[in-house]
Coordinates of C-alpha atoms and ligand atoms in Angstrom, one line a residue:
M112 CA -95.7 99.2 -91.0
K113 CA -96.8 99.9 -94.6
K114 CA -93.4 98.5 -95.9
Y115 CA -94.0 95.3 -93.8
S116 CA -97.5 94.7 -95.2
I117 CA -96.2 95.1 -98.8
L118 CA -93.5 92.6 -98.1
L119 CA -95.9 90.2 -96.5
T120 CA -98.3 90.5 -99.5
L121 CA -95.4 89.8 -101.9
F122 CA -94.3 86.9 -99.8
I123 CA -97.8 85.4 -99.8
C124 CA -98.3 85.9 -103.6
Y125 CA -94.9 84.3 -104.2
N126 CA -95.8 81.3 -102.2
L127 CA -99.3 80.9 -103.7
L128 CA -98.3 81.5 -107.3
G129 CA -94.7 80.5 -107.6
Q130 CA -94.3 77.8 -105.0
N131 CA -97.3 76.1 -103.4
N132 CA -100.0 76.6 -105.9
Q133 CA -98.6 74.9 -109.0
V134 CA -101.4 73.6 -111.1
I135 CA -100.7 70.3 -112.8
D136 CA -103.1 69.3 -115.6
P137 CA -103.1 65.6 -116.3
F138 CA -104.8 66.3 -119.6
N139 CA -102.4 69.0 -120.7
Y140 CA -98.7 68.5 -119.9
S141 CA -95.5 68.5 -121.8
I142 CA -92.2 66.6 -121.8
S143 CA -89.1 68.5 -120.6
K144 CA -85.8 66.7 -121.5
N145 CA -83.4 68.9 -119.6
D146 CA -83.4 72.0 -117.4
T147 CA -81.6 73.6 -114.5
F148 CA -83.0 74.2 -111.1
S149 CA -81.8 75.8 -107.9
K150 CA -83.7 73.9 -105.2
G151 CA -85.0 70.5 -106.0
S152 CA -85.6 68.2 -109.0
V153 CA -87.1 65.0 -110.1
A154 CA -86.3 63.1 -113.3
S155 CA -88.5 60.2 -114.1
A156 CA -90.1 58.2 -117.0
H157 CA -93.2 60.4 -117.1
P158 CA -93.8 64.2 -116.9
L159 CA -96.7 63.8 -114.4
A160 CA -94.6 61.7 -112.0
S161 CA -91.8 64.3 -112.1
L162 CA -94.2 67.2 -111.7
Y163 CA -96.2 65.8 -108.8
G164 CA -93.0 64.8 -107.0
V165 CA -91.7 68.3 -107.2
K166 CA -95.1 69.6 -106.1
M167 CA -94.6 67.7 -102.8
M168 CA -91.2 69.4 -102.3
Q169 CA -92.8 72.8 -102.9
E170 CA -95.5 72.0 -100.4
G171 CA -92.8 71.4 -97.7
G172 CA -91.7 67.9 -98.4
N173 CA -88.2 66.6 -99.1
A174 CA -86.7 64.2 -101.6
F175 CA -88.3 61.2 -99.8
D176 CA -91.8 62.7 -100.0
A177 CA -91.2 63.3 -103.6
A178 CA -90.0 59.8 -104.1
I179 CA -93.2 58.3 -102.7
T180 CA -95.5 60.5 -104.7
S181 CA -93.5 60.0 -108.0
Q182 CA -93.5 56.3 -107.5
L183 CA -97.2 56.1 -106.9
V184 CA -98.0 58.4 -109.8
L185 CA -95.8 56.3 -112.0
A186 CA -97.8 53.3 -111.1
V187 CA -100.8 55.0 -112.6
V188 CA -99.4 56.9 -115.6
Y189 CA -96.7 54.4 -116.6
P190 CA -98.3 51.0 -116.1
A191 CA -95.6 49.3 -118.3
A192 CA -93.1 49.6 -115.4
G193 CA -94.3 52.0 -112.7
N194 CA -96.1 49.7 -110.2
I195 CA -97.5 48.6 -107.0
G196 CA -97.4 45.0 -108.1
G197 CA -93.6 44.8 -108.5
G198 CA -90.6 45.7 -106.5
G199 CA -87.5 47.8 -106.4
F200 CA -84.5 49.3 -104.7
M201 CA -83.7 52.7 -103.2
V202 CA -80.3 54.1 -102.6
A203 CA -80.4 57.4 -100.7
K204 CA -78.4 60.0 -98.8
T205 CA -79.9 61.8 -95.8
G206 CA -77.6 64.1 -93.8
N207 CA -74.3 62.2 -93.8
K208 CA -76.0 58.8 -93.8
F209 CA -76.4 56.5 -96.8
L210 CA -79.3 54.1 -97.1
A211 CA -80.0 51.1 -99.3
L212 CA -83.5 49.7 -99.2
D213 CA -84.4 46.4 -100.7
Y214 CA -88.0 45.9 -101.6
R215 CA -87.4 43.3 -104.3
E216 CA -90.1 40.7 -104.9
K217 CA -89.7 37.3 -103.2
A218 CA -90.4 33.8 -104.5
P219 CA -93.7 32.6 -103.0
S220 CA -93.3 30.0 -100.2
K221 CA -94.6 27.2 -102.5
A222 CA -91.9 28.0 -105.1
F223 CA -89.3 25.3 -105.9
E224 CA -86.2 24.9 -108.1
Q225 CA -87.8 23.0 -111.0
M226 CA -91.2 24.8 -111.0
Y227 CA -90.8 26.0 -114.6
W228 CA -89.5 22.7 -116.1
D229 CA -91.5 20.2 -118.2
E230 CA -91.3 16.5 -117.6
N231 CA -88.1 16.2 -119.7
G232 CA -86.4 18.9 -117.7
N233 CA -86.8 21.6 -120.3
P234 CA -87.7 25.1 -119.0
I235 CA -91.1 26.4 -120.1
L236 CA -90.4 30.1 -120.5
E237 CA -94.0 31.1 -120.9
K238 CA -94.6 29.9 -117.4
S239 CA -91.8 32.0 -115.9
Q240 CA -92.6 35.1 -117.9
K241 CA -96.4 35.3 -118.3
S242 CA -99.5 35.0 -116.2
A243 CA -99.9 34.7 -112.4
L244 CA -97.4 31.9 -111.9
A245 CA -94.6 34.2 -113.1
S246 CA -95.2 36.6 -110.2
G247 CA -93.1 37.1 -107.1
V248 CA -94.6 38.5 -103.9
P249 CA -94.7 42.3 -104.6
G250 CA -92.5 44.6 -102.5
T251 CA -93.2 48.2 -103.7
I252 CA -95.8 49.1 -101.1
A253 CA -93.6 47.7 -98.2
G254 CA -90.7 49.8 -99.6
I255 CA -92.8 52.9 -99.7
F256 CA -93.9 52.5 -96.0
E257 CA -90.3 51.9 -95.0
T258 CA -89.4 55.2 -96.7
V259 CA -92.2 57.1 -94.8
Q260 CA -89.9 57.5 -91.7
F261 CA -87.8 60.0 -93.7
T262 CA -90.7 62.1 -95.0
K263 CA -92.2 65.4 -93.7
L264 CA -95.7 65.4 -95.1
P265 CA -98.7 63.2 -94.2
F266 CA -98.9 60.0 -96.2
K267 CA -102.4 60.9 -97.2
Q268 CA -101.1 64.0 -99.0
L269 CA -98.4 62.0 -100.8
I270 CA -100.7 59.3 -102.2
Q271 CA -103.6 61.7 -103.2
P272 CA -102.2 62.7 -106.6
A273 CA -102.0 59.1 -107.7
I274 CA -105.6 58.4 -106.5
D275 CA -106.9 61.5 -108.4
V276 CA -105.1 60.6 -111.6
A277 CA -106.3 57.0 -111.4
E278 CA -109.8 58.0 -110.7
N279 CA -110.3 60.9 -113.1
G280 CA -107.9 59.7 -115.8
F281 CA -105.1 61.4 -117.7
A282 CA -104.2 61.9 -121.4
I283 CA -101.9 59.2 -122.7
T284 CA -98.9 60.0 -124.9
E285 CA -98.4 58.5 -128.3
R286 CA -95.8 56.1 -127.0
E287 CA -98.2 54.9 -124.3
A288 CA -101.0 54.5 -126.9
N289 CA -98.6 52.4 -129.1
S290 CA -97.4 50.3 -126.3
L291 CA -101.0 49.5 -125.1
N292 CA -102.0 48.6 -128.6
K293 CA -99.0 46.3 -129.0
L294 CA -100.1 44.4 -125.8
A295 CA -103.8 44.0 -126.7
V296 CA -103.5 40.4 -127.6
E297 CA -101.6 39.5 -124.5
F298 CA -103.9 41.4 -122.2
K299 CA -106.7 39.3 -123.6
K300 CA -104.8 36.0 -123.3
Y301 CA -103.6 36.5 -119.7
N302 CA -106.7 38.0 -118.1
H303 CA -110.1 36.6 -117.4
H304 CA -111.8 40.0 -117.3
I305 CA -111.6 43.2 -119.4
T306 CA -108.8 45.4 -117.9
A307 CA -108.6 49.2 -117.9
F308 CA -105.9 48.8 -120.5
Q309 CA -108.3 47.4 -123.1
Q310 CA -110.8 49.3 -125.2
K311 CA -112.7 48.4 -128.4
N312 CA -110.8 50.7 -130.7
N313 CA -107.0 51.2 -130.9
W314 CA -105.7 53.7 -128.3
Q315 CA -104.7 57.1 -129.7
K316 CA -102.5 59.8 -128.4
G317 CA -104.6 62.0 -126.1
D318 CA -107.1 59.3 -125.1
T319 CA -108.1 59.3 -121.4
L320 CA -106.9 56.3 -119.4
I321 CA -109.1 55.9 -116.3
Q322 CA -108.3 53.2 -113.6
K323 CA -111.1 53.1 -111.1
E324 CA -110.2 49.8 -109.5
L325 CA -106.6 51.0 -109.1
A326 CA -107.9 54.2 -107.5
N327 CA -109.8 52.1 -105.0
T328 CA -106.8 50.0 -104.2
L329 CA -104.8 53.2 -103.6
K330 CA -107.5 54.5 -101.3
R331 CA -107.3 51.3 -99.2
I332 CA -103.5 51.8 -99.0
R333 CA -104.2 55.5 -98.0
D334 CA -106.7 54.4 -95.3
F335 CA -105.2 51.2 -93.9
G336 CA -101.5 51.5 -94.7
L337 CA -99.6 48.3 -95.3
K338 CA -102.7 46.3 -94.5
G339 CA -104.5 48.0 -97.3
F340 CA -102.3 46.1 -99.7
Y341 CA -100.9 43.0 -98.0
E342 CA -104.1 42.0 -96.1
G343 CA -107.9 42.4 -96.5
E344 CA -109.7 43.2 -99.7
T345 CA -106.6 43.7 -101.9
A346 CA -104.9 40.5 -100.7
D347 CA -108.2 38.7 -101.4
Y348 CA -108.2 40.0 -104.9
I349 CA -104.5 38.9 -105.4
V350 CA -105.1 35.4 -104.1
K351 CA -108.3 35.1 -106.3
E352 CA -106.2 36.1 -109.3
M353 CA -103.6 33.4 -108.4
K354 CA -106.3 30.7 -108.4
K355 CA -107.4 31.7 -111.9
G356 CA -103.9 31.8 -113.4
N357 CA -102.4 28.8 -111.5
G358 CA -100.3 31.2 -109.4
I359 CA -99.0 30.3 -106.0
I360 CA -98.8 33.5 -104.0
S361 CA -100.8 32.9 -100.7
K362 CA -102.3 35.3 -98.1
E363 CA -99.4 34.3 -95.7
D364 CA -96.8 35.2 -98.4
L365 CA -98.4 38.7 -98.7
K366 CA -98.7 39.2 -94.9
N367 CA -95.1 38.0 -94.3
Y368 CA -93.5 40.3 -96.9
K369 CA -90.9 42.7 -95.5
A370 CA -88.7 45.3 -97.1
V371 CA -85.1 45.0 -95.9
W372 CA -82.4 47.6 -95.1
R373 CA -79.1 46.6 -96.6
K374 CA -75.6 48.0 -96.2
P375 CA -75.0 50.4 -99.1
L376 CA -72.1 49.5 -101.3
I377 CA -69.6 52.3 -101.2
T378 CA -66.5 52.4 -103.4
N379 CA -64.1 55.0 -104.6
Y380 CA -63.4 55.9 -108.2
K381 CA -60.7 58.5 -108.9
G382 CA -61.6 60.3 -105.7
Y383 CA -65.4 60.2 -106.3
E384 CA -67.5 58.2 -103.8
I385 CA -69.8 55.8 -105.6
V386 CA -72.8 54.6 -103.5
G387 CA -74.7 51.6 -105.0
M388 CA -77.1 48.8 -104.2
P389 CA -75.7 45.6 -102.9
P390 CA -77.2 42.1 -103.5
P391 CA -79.9 41.0 -104.2
S392 CA -79.1 43.4 -107.0
S393 CA -76.0 42.7 -109.0
G394 CA -76.0 46.4 -110.1
G395 CA -73.9 48.0 -107.4
I396 CA -71.2 45.3 -107.6
I397 CA -71.0 45.3 -111.4
V398 CA -70.7 49.1 -111.6
A399 CA -68.0 49.1 -108.8
Q400 CA -66.1 46.3 -110.7
L401 CA -66.4 48.0 -114.0
L402 CA -65.0 51.3 -112.6
K403 CA -62.2 49.6 -110.8
M404 CA -61.2 47.5 -113.8
V405 CA -60.7 50.6 -115.9
E406 CA -59.4 52.9 -113.2
D407 CA -55.7 52.4 -113.9
K408 CA -56.1 52.3 -117.7
N409 CA -56.2 56.0 -118.5
L410 CA -59.7 56.1 -119.8
D411 CA -59.6 59.9 -119.4
S412 CA -56.9 60.1 -122.1
K413 CA -58.9 58.1 -124.6
I414 CA -61.7 59.5 -126.7
F415 CA -65.4 58.9 -126.1
G416 CA -66.7 56.3 -128.6
S417 CA -63.2 55.4 -129.9
T418 CA -62.2 51.8 -130.6
E419 CA -59.6 52.1 -127.8
S420 CA -62.0 53.2 -125.1
V421 CA -64.9 51.0 -126.2
Q422 CA -62.7 47.9 -126.4
L423 CA -61.4 48.4 -122.9
M424 CA -64.9 48.9 -121.5
I425 CA -66.3 45.8 -123.4
E426 CA -63.6 43.6 -121.8
A427 CA -64.4 44.9 -118.3
E428 CA -68.1 44.3 -119.0
R429 CA -67.4 40.7 -120.1
R430 CA -65.5 39.9 -116.9
A431 CA -68.0 41.6 -114.6
Y432 CA -71.0 39.7 -116.1
A433 CA -69.2 36.4 -115.9
D434 CA -68.9 37.0 -112.1
R435 CA -72.6 37.9 -112.0
A436 CA -73.6 34.6 -113.5
E437 CA -71.5 32.6 -111.0
H438 CA -71.4 34.4 -107.7
M439 CA -74.4 36.6 -107.2
G440 CA -77.8 35.8 -105.7
D441 CA -79.9 36.7 -102.6
P442 CA -77.5 37.3 -99.7
D443 CA -80.1 35.9 -97.3
F444 CA -79.7 32.5 -99.0
V445 CA -76.2 32.3 -100.5
K446 CA -72.9 33.8 -99.6
V447 CA -72.0 36.5 -102.1
P448 CA -68.3 37.4 -101.8
V449 CA -69.0 41.1 -102.1
E450 CA -65.7 42.4 -100.6
T451 CA -63.6 40.1 -102.8
L452 CA -65.6 40.9 -106.0
I453 CA -64.9 44.6 -105.6
S454 CA -61.4 44.4 -104.2
N455 CA -58.5 46.0 -106.1
S456 CA -56.4 42.8 -106.0
Y457 CA -59.2 40.6 -107.4
L458 CA -60.0 43.0 -110.2
K459 CA -56.4 43.5 -111.2
E460 CA -56.2 39.7 -111.5
R461 CA -59.4 39.7 -113.6
M462 CA -57.9 42.1 -116.1
K463 CA -54.5 40.4 -116.2
D464 CA -55.3 38.7 -119.5
Y465 CA -56.8 41.8 -121.0
D466 CA -55.3 42.4 -124.5
S467 CA -55.9 45.8 -126.1
T468 CA -55.4 44.4 -129.6
K469 CA -58.0 41.6 -129.7
A470 CA -61.3 40.3 -128.3
S471 CA -61.2 37.8 -125.5
L472 CA -63.6 34.8 -125.8
S473 CA -66.5 34.1 -123.4
K474 CA -67.1 30.4 -123.1
N475 CA -69.4 29.6 -126.0
I476 CA -72.2 27.9 -124.1
N477 CA -76.0 28.4 -123.9
A478 CA -75.9 31.8 -125.6
G479 CA -79.2 33.5 -125.7
S480 CA -80.5 36.6 -127.4
I481 CA -81.1 39.9 -125.7
K482 CA -84.7 41.0 -125.8
E483 CA -85.4 44.7 -126.4
S484 CA -87.7 46.0 -123.8
E485 CA -88.4 49.1 -121.8
E486 CA -89.2 47.3 -118.6
T487 CA -88.3 48.8 -115.3
T488 CA -88.1 52.5 -114.5
H489 CA -85.8 54.8 -112.6
I490 CA -86.4 58.0 -110.6
S491 CA -83.6 60.5 -109.6
I492 CA -84.4 63.1 -107.0
I493 CA -82.5 65.8 -105.0
D494 CA -84.0 68.4 -102.6
K495 CA -82.8 71.7 -101.3
E496 CA -81.4 70.0 -98.1
G497 CA -79.1 67.9 -100.2
N498 CA -81.0 64.6 -99.7
M499 CA -80.4 62.4 -102.7
V500 CA -82.8 59.6 -103.7
A501 CA -82.2 57.1 -106.5
I502 CA -85.0 54.5 -107.0
T503 CA -85.2 51.8 -109.6
T504 CA -88.4 49.8 -109.6
T505 CA -89.8 47.2 -111.9
L506 CA -92.5 44.7 -113.0
N507 CA -89.6 43.0 -115.0
D508 CA -90.9 42.8 -118.5
S509 CA -93.1 45.6 -120.0
Y510 CA -96.5 45.3 -118.1
G511 CA -94.9 42.4 -116.1
S512 CA -96.8 39.2 -116.3
K513 CA -99.5 41.0 -118.4
T514 CA -102.0 39.9 -115.7
V515 CA -104.0 42.6 -114.0
V516 CA -105.5 41.7 -110.6
A517 CA -109.2 41.7 -111.2
G518 CA -111.0 44.1 -108.7
A519 CA -107.7 45.7 -107.7
G520 CA -106.7 47.1 -111.1
F521 CA -102.9 46.7 -110.9
L522 CA -100.5 44.6 -113.0
L523 CA -98.5 41.8 -111.4
N524 CA -94.8 41.4 -112.0
N525 CA -93.1 38.5 -113.8
E526 CA -90.0 38.8 -111.7
M527 CA -89.7 35.0 -111.2
D528 CA -87.9 35.0 -114.6
D529 CA -85.0 36.8 -113.0
F530 CA -84.1 33.6 -111.2
S531 CA -81.9 31.2 -113.0
I532 CA -84.9 29.0 -113.9
K533 CA -82.4 26.3 -114.9
P534 CA -78.6 26.6 -114.6
G535 CA -77.1 27.7 -117.9
V536 CA -80.5 28.5 -119.5
P537 CA -80.7 32.2 -120.5
N538 CA -83.6 34.2 -119.1
M539 CA -85.4 36.8 -121.2
Y540 CA -82.4 39.1 -121.1
G541 CA -80.1 36.3 -122.4
A542 CA -78.4 36.2 -118.9
V543 CA -77.4 32.9 -117.6
G544 CA -77.0 32.0 -113.9
G545 CA -76.2 29.1 -111.7
K546 CA -76.9 27.7 -108.2
A547 CA -76.5 31.1 -106.4
N548 CA -79.6 32.4 -108.2
A549 CA -81.7 29.2 -108.3
I550 CA -85.3 29.4 -107.2
A551 CA -86.0 28.6 -103.5
P552 CA -89.1 29.5 -101.3
N553 CA -89.0 33.1 -100.0
K554 CA -85.8 33.9 -101.9
R555 CA -85.3 37.1 -103.7
M556 CA -84.3 36.8 -107.4
L557 CA -81.1 38.5 -108.6
S558 CA -81.5 41.9 -110.1
S559 CA -79.5 44.2 -112.3
M560 CA -81.1 47.4 -111.0
T561 CA -78.5 50.0 -110.2
P562 CA -79.8 53.1 -108.4
T563 CA -76.6 55.1 -107.8
L564 CA -75.3 58.2 -106.1
V565 CA -71.9 59.8 -106.8
L566 CA -70.3 62.3 -104.4
K567 CA -67.4 64.6 -105.0
N568 CA -65.6 65.9 -101.9
K569 CA -68.5 64.5 -99.8
K570 CA -71.0 66.7 -101.6
P571 CA -73.8 65.5 -104.0
F572 CA -72.5 65.2 -107.6
L573 CA -74.7 62.7 -109.5
V574 CA -78.0 60.9 -109.0
V575 CA -78.3 58.3 -111.7
G576 CA -80.1 55.1 -112.8
T577 CA -82.0 53.5 -115.7
P578 CA -84.2 50.6 -116.7
G579 CA -82.9 48.0 -119.3
G580 CA -82.6 44.6 -117.7
T581 CA -79.0 43.4 -117.8
T582 CA -77.9 46.5 -119.7
I583 CA -78.7 48.6 -116.5
P584 CA -75.2 48.4 -114.9
T585 CA -73.4 49.1 -118.2
S586 CA -75.6 52.1 -118.9
V587 CA -75.0 53.5 -115.4
F588 CA -71.2 52.8 -115.8
Q589 CA -71.1 54.5 -119.2
S590 CA -73.1 57.5 -117.9
I591 CA -70.6 58.0 -115.0
V592 CA -67.4 57.7 -117.1
N593 CA -68.9 59.8 -119.8
I594 CA -68.9 62.6 -117.2
I595 CA -65.9 61.9 -115.1
D596 CA -63.5 60.6 -117.8
F597 CA -64.8 61.8 -121.2
N598 CA -65.9 65.2 -119.8
L599 CA -69.2 65.1 -121.6
S600 CA -72.1 67.4 -120.6
A601 CA -74.8 65.7 -118.5
F602 CA -77.1 65.9 -121.6
D603 CA -74.6 64.1 -123.9
A604 CA -73.6 61.6 -121.2
V605 CA -77.2 60.4 -121.1
N606 CA -78.1 60.7 -124.8
L607 CA -75.1 59.8 -126.9
P608 CA -75.3 56.1 -128.0
K609 CA -74.4 53.3 -125.7
F610 CA -73.1 49.7 -126.1
H611 CA -73.3 46.5 -124.0
H612 CA -71.5 43.2 -123.4
Q613 CA -72.7 40.7 -120.8
W614 CA -70.2 37.8 -121.2
L615 CA -72.9 35.5 -122.6
P616 CA -74.0 35.7 -125.4
D617 CA -70.5 36.6 -126.6
E618 CA -71.7 39.6 -128.6
V619 CA -71.4 43.4 -128.3
F620 CA -74.7 45.2 -128.7
F621 CA -74.6 48.7 -130.1
E622 CA -77.3 51.3 -130.5
K623 CA -77.8 51.9 -134.1
D624 CA -76.3 55.4 -134.2
F625 CA -73.0 54.4 -132.6
N626 CA -69.7 55.4 -134.4
K627 CA -69.5 53.1 -137.4
K628 CA -65.7 53.4 -137.7
T629 CA -65.3 52.0 -134.2
I630 CA -67.7 49.2 -134.8
S631 CA -65.9 48.1 -138.0
E632 CA -62.5 48.2 -136.2
L633 CA -63.9 46.1 -133.3
A634 CA -65.3 43.6 -135.8
K635 CA -61.8 43.2 -137.3
M636 CA -60.4 42.6 -133.8
G637 CA -62.7 39.6 -133.4
Y638 CA -65.8 41.0 -131.8
T639 CA -69.3 39.8 -132.9
I640 CA -71.4 42.9 -133.4
K641 CA -75.1 43.1 -132.9
Y642 CA -77.4 46.2 -133.2
R643 CA -80.4 46.9 -131.0
E644 CA -82.8 49.6 -130.2
A645 CA -82.5 51.8 -127.1
I646 CA -80.0 50.8 -124.4
G647 CA -81.4 52.3 -121.2
R648 CA -83.5 55.3 -120.3
V649 CA -81.2 57.2 -117.9
E650 CA -82.5 59.8 -115.5
L651 CA -79.5 61.9 -114.3
L652 CA -79.1 64.8 -112.0
K653 CA -75.8 66.6 -111.9
I654 CA -75.2 69.0 -109.1
N655 CA -72.8 71.8 -110.1
N656 CA -71.9 74.1 -107.1
N657 CA -75.4 75.5 -106.4
F658 CA -77.5 74.4 -109.3
I659 CA -79.0 71.2 -110.5
E660 CA -78.7 70.1 -114.1
A661 CA -81.5 67.6 -114.7
V662 CA -81.6 65.3 -117.8
A663 CA -84.2 62.8 -118.8
D664 CA -83.3 60.3 -121.5
K665 CA -84.3 61.1 -125.1
R666 CA -85.2 57.4 -125.5
G667 CA -88.7 57.7 -123.9
D668 CA -91.3 60.1 -122.6
D669 CA -89.0 60.7 -119.7
S670 CA -89.2 64.2 -118.3
V671 CA -87.6 66.5 -115.7
A672 CA -89.2 68.9 -113.3
G673 CA -87.9 71.1 -110.6
Y674 CA -87.9 74.5 -108.9
Ligands
LIG718 N1 -86.1 42.8 -113.7 C1 -84.9 43.4 -114.1 C2 -84.0 43.5 -112.9 O1 -84.3 43.4 -111.8 O2 -82.8 43.5 -113.2

C-alpha cells in the first residue's frame, strides 16, 4: 500500500512539474535553435508560439491542437506574418491518412482582371500591394475551424494563450523592434487610426506590445466560433475598414468564405514518400518536379555546394518555375495539368536540353527583381502518436497590406498581389504569370507555399516548410536533398547557405556566404549572379527512430520546443 502511494505521489509530481504545469513567461523567454525530444515538438517563427503549442500537447492535445494554438499565438507575437487576416495551407498526416487543407484567401466578389491597371493599361503596384484594396478575403480562421475535427482539447483552451498574450502583452525581441520601427511610416500612411504597432518613441528590445482590440476579436472567435470572425462585430469592422481604404471585401464575401479539402500531392523520390500541397499552391508541384528532374542525375555522388550540384539544381529550378508561370492557378477556375506536370515522362523531356557545361537561357522578357522580405511563416509539428502537421500561413508581404482593421486590431493581407495582375508583369517577388493566374471574382491567387511531409518506409521522416515568397519551393527542395542526397545533418540542411532561380528574371540569387569558388565558376558558364539576404526561414523536424531532431532556422527569431 505504502509503495503504491509513493508511486502515485511521484506520478502526480511528475505530471504537475514536468508535464502539465509548464510555466511560460511572455516577458522572459529564450530562443532555442535546435534540440532533441522524445514525444512531440513544434518549430515555428517565435519561441512563444512553439512553447504554447507544445504546452497543448502536454495537456493532452495532439499535433492538431498544437497547430491551432501555435498559429493563433503567432498572430499575436509575430504580426509581420502570423495572422488571422491572411490565409494558408496545411499538409498533415493522421493515422495512415494524409490531409491537404486550403484556406488560401479569395478575391472578393467585386474583383476583376484589370482592377489594378491605370487608364493606359499600366499596373499600379501600390494598389495591389498596400491598403485595403490589396486584401483578399481572409481564410485563416476558417482553416482553424476545419482543423478542429482532429483535435482533442476544447477550442476555448486552445485559443486562450493567444487571448492572454494579446491582452496582457509580451516582450518584443530586437528583430521585432527593428521591424516595427522600419514600418512606422507605412503604418501611418495606410491607417486612419493609431494602431497597436505604433508608439511615440522607437520600439526597443524588451518593450511590451499589448493588443487589446485583437484580444477582443479573439474572444469573439472563442465565444461565437466562425461567426465571431466572418459575421457580426468583426465583419462590421472589416467592412468599415474597406470603405476607408477603397477596399471591396463585402459582408457576403466574408460569410461565404470556405476552407477547402484538397487531394494531397504524393510523389516518390528515391523511395521516400513526399506529401505536398496541390494548387492553388504551386509549391507541391514545384518540389515534386525539382526532385524528379534531378532523381536520375546522381546528386548523391556530387558535393553539397559544388558547381556541379548547384548548376544541375539551378537548371531544374529554371524549368519548374517556367511551368509555374504558364500552367498554375486556382484549380476551381482553371485546369491545372497536375498529373502531367509531375509525370516522369514529361520531366525527362523537360531536362532533355540540360547541358552540364553551360547556362540555359530563360526568355529575356519582363524581368523583375526579387524583393527581400520575411513575409509568410511556417510551423512544423509532430506528436507522440505520429501525427505530422506542416502549416504555412501568410499575409503575403511583411505586415501584409499594412492596414490594421480599426476596432478589431489585426492586419489584413495584401494577397491580391499574388495574382498575375497583368500577364507578363512581375509581382513583388519578380514572378510573372499568365491567364491561369489572372484575377477573377472569388478565385484563389496562386501561392508558392510548400508545407511538406516526407516519409521513409511509411514512417514519419521530415516535417518541413518555410516562408520566402517564390523562394519557398526551392528552399524546401534544397532542405530535402541536403538530407537525402548530401547527407547533411538536419541543422546544416537548414542553416547552410541557399540559392534560388525562378526562370524569370534569368538570374541566380545566392545568400552572401555561399561558396565563392562555385559562384565564380557558374559566372564563367554564363549564369548571371545576384546576391541577396536570407533565403527562407526553414522549420524542420527530422524523426530518427524514436527521437525528434528539431531545427529552427538561424535566419530569424525562430525557435523549437518539445518534450
Ligand atoms: N504570398 C506568398 C505565397 O503565397 O506564395
